[in-house]
Each structure stands twice: as structure tokens, then as C-alpha cells.
Tab-separated table of C-alpha atoms in Angstrom:
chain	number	residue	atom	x	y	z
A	1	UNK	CA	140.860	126.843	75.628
A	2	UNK	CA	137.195	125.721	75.284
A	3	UNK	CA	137.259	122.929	78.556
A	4	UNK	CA	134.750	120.365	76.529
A	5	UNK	CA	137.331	120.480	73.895
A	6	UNK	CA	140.561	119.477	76.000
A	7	UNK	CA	138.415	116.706	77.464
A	8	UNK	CA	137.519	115.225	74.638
A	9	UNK	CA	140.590	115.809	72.812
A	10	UNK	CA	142.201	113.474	76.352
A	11	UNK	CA	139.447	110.832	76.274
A	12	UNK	CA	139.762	110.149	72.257
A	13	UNK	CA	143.355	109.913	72.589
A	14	UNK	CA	142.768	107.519	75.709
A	15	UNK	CA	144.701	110.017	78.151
A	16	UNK	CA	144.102	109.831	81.602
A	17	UNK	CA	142.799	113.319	83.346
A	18	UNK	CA	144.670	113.802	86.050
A	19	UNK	CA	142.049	113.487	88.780
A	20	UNK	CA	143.899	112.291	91.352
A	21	UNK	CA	141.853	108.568	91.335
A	22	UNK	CA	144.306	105.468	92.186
A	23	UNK	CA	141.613	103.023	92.264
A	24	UNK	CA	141.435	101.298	88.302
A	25	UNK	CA	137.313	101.000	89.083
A	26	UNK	CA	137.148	104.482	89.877
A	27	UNK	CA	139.075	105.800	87.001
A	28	UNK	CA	136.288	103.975	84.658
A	29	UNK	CA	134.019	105.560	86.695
A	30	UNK	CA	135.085	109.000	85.508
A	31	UNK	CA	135.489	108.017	81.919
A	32	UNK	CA	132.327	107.067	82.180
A	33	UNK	CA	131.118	110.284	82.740
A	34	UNK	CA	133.250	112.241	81.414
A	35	UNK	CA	131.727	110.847	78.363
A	36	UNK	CA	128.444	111.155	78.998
A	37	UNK	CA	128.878	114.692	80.259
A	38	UNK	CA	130.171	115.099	76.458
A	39	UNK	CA	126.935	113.966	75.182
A	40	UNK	CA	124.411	116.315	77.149
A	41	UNK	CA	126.237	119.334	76.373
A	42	UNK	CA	126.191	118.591	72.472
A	43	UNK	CA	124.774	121.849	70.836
A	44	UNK	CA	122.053	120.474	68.930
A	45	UNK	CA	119.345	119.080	71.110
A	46	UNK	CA	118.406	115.947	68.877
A	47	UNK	CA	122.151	114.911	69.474
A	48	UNK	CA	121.751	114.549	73.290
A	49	UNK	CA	120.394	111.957	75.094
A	50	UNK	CA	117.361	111.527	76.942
A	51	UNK	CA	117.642	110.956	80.904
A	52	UNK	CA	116.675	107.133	80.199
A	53	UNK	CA	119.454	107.149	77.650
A	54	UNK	CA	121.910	108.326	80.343
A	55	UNK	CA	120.837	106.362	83.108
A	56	UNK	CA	121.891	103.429	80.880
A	57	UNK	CA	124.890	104.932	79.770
A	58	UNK	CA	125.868	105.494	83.590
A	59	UNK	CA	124.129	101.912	84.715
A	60	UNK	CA	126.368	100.401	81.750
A	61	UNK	CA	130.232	99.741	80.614
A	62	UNK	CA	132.484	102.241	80.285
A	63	UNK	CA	133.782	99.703	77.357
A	64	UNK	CA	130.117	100.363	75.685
A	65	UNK	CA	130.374	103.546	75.189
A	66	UNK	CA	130.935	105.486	72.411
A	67	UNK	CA	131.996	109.172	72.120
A	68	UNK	CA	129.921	111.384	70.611
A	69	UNK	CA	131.002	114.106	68.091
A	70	UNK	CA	133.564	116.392	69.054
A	71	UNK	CA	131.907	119.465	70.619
A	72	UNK	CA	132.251	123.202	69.239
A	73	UNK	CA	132.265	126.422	71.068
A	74	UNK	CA	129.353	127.323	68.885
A	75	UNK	CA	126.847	125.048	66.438
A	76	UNK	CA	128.414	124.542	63.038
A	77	UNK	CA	128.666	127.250	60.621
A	78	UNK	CA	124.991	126.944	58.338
A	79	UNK	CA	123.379	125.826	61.961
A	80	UNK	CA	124.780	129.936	62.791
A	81	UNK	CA	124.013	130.998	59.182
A	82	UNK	CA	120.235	129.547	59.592
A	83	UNK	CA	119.442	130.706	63.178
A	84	UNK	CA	120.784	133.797	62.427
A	85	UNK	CA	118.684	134.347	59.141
A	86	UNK	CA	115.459	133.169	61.477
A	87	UNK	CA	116.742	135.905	64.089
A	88	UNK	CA	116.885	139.225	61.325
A	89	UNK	CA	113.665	137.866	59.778
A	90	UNK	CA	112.429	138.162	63.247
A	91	UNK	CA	113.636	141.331	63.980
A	92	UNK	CA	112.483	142.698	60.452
A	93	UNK	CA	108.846	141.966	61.440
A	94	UNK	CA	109.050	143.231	65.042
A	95	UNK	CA	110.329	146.604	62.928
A	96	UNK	CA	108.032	146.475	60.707
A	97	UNK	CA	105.278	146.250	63.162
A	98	UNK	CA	103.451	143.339	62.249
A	99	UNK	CA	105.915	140.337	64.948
A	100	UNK	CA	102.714	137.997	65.611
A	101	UNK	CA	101.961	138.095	61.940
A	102	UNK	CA	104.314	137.362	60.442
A	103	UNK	CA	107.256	135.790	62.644
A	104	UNK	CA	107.004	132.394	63.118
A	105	UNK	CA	109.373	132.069	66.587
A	106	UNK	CA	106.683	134.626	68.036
A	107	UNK	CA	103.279	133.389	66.287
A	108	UNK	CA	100.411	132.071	68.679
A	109	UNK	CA	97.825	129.932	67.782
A	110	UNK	CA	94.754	131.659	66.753
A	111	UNK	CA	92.660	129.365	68.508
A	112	UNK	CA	93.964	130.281	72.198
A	113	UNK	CA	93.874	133.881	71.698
A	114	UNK	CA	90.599	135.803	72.794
């Protein structure tokens, strides 16, 4: 079982993990990060949050936060499709002999190059 999928699956049904924590502020205290852990591992990078946006989400209320989309063992299906359509385009030019030409993840900029 994917571990960022049993936690979330626990924290969205309000379960408590079994951390060992007897203390009712230190059991927000994990939920609290146990949901922001959640958000910096989401697999697309515009869904995470900067390290201001998790200093406030650890500064704030557990009560505050939200969770964020369930996470997947890998992006979403046309995320996959689309990265791996850039990836054999890229490989078709490296074959083909022409990569900086005509490959876009390995293009330079014309200007830096002597």
C-alpha cells in the first residue's frame, strides 16, 4: 500500500494514527503535519506550497487547514500520456541526430552559446 495514501485515507476519515501521543495538543500537532506533509509531496509542482505557505500552515490551526487532493502513486493519466509523448519526441530527435534542434526539454538559448 502506497503510505501517502493510507494517511490520507485516516486523516479524511478523521482517524487517529496511532502514534503513540496522549497529550490532545500534541495530537493536533501531528495532524497538522501530517497534512501539510500531504501537500509538499503532491505530484504536480503548482499544487504544492511554497515554504512561506507552510510556515503558515505550521504557525497556524490545525482547524484551518484544509486537505489537499488525494495523492496518486503516479500523476494522473493525460499528465503520464503528455510527459510521456514529450519524452519519445525527445528521444526521436536525439535518434535522429538533430536533440538541440529540435527538442525543446534539451534546447539552449542561442544567445549563451559561443
Amino acid at each position: 500500500m502506497y503510505f501517502p495514501d493510507w494517511v490520507y485515507d485516516q486523516v479524511s476519515k478523521e482517524n487517529d494514527i496511532e502514534l503513540e501521543i496522549s497529550m490532545e495538543k500534541e495530537r493536533k500537532l501531528e495532524k497538522k503535519m501530517i497534512i501539510v506533509a500531504l501537500w509538499c509531496i503532491q505530484m504536480r509542482p503548482s499544487d504544492r506550497p511554497s515554504m512561506s505557505g507552510v510556515i503558515e500552515m505550521l504557525e497556524g490551526e490545525v482547524e484551518s487547514l484544509q486537505l489537499p487532493p488525494k495523492p496518486f502513486l503516479f500523476p494522473q493519466d493525460t499528465e503520464a500520456e503528455d510527459f510521456r509523448d514529450t519524452t519519445n519526441s525527445a528521444w526521436s530527435s536525439v535518434l535522429s541526430g538533430n536533440p538541440l534542434e529540435s527538442n525543446p526539454l534539451l534546447s539552449l538559448d542561442k544567445n549563451k552559446v559561443n
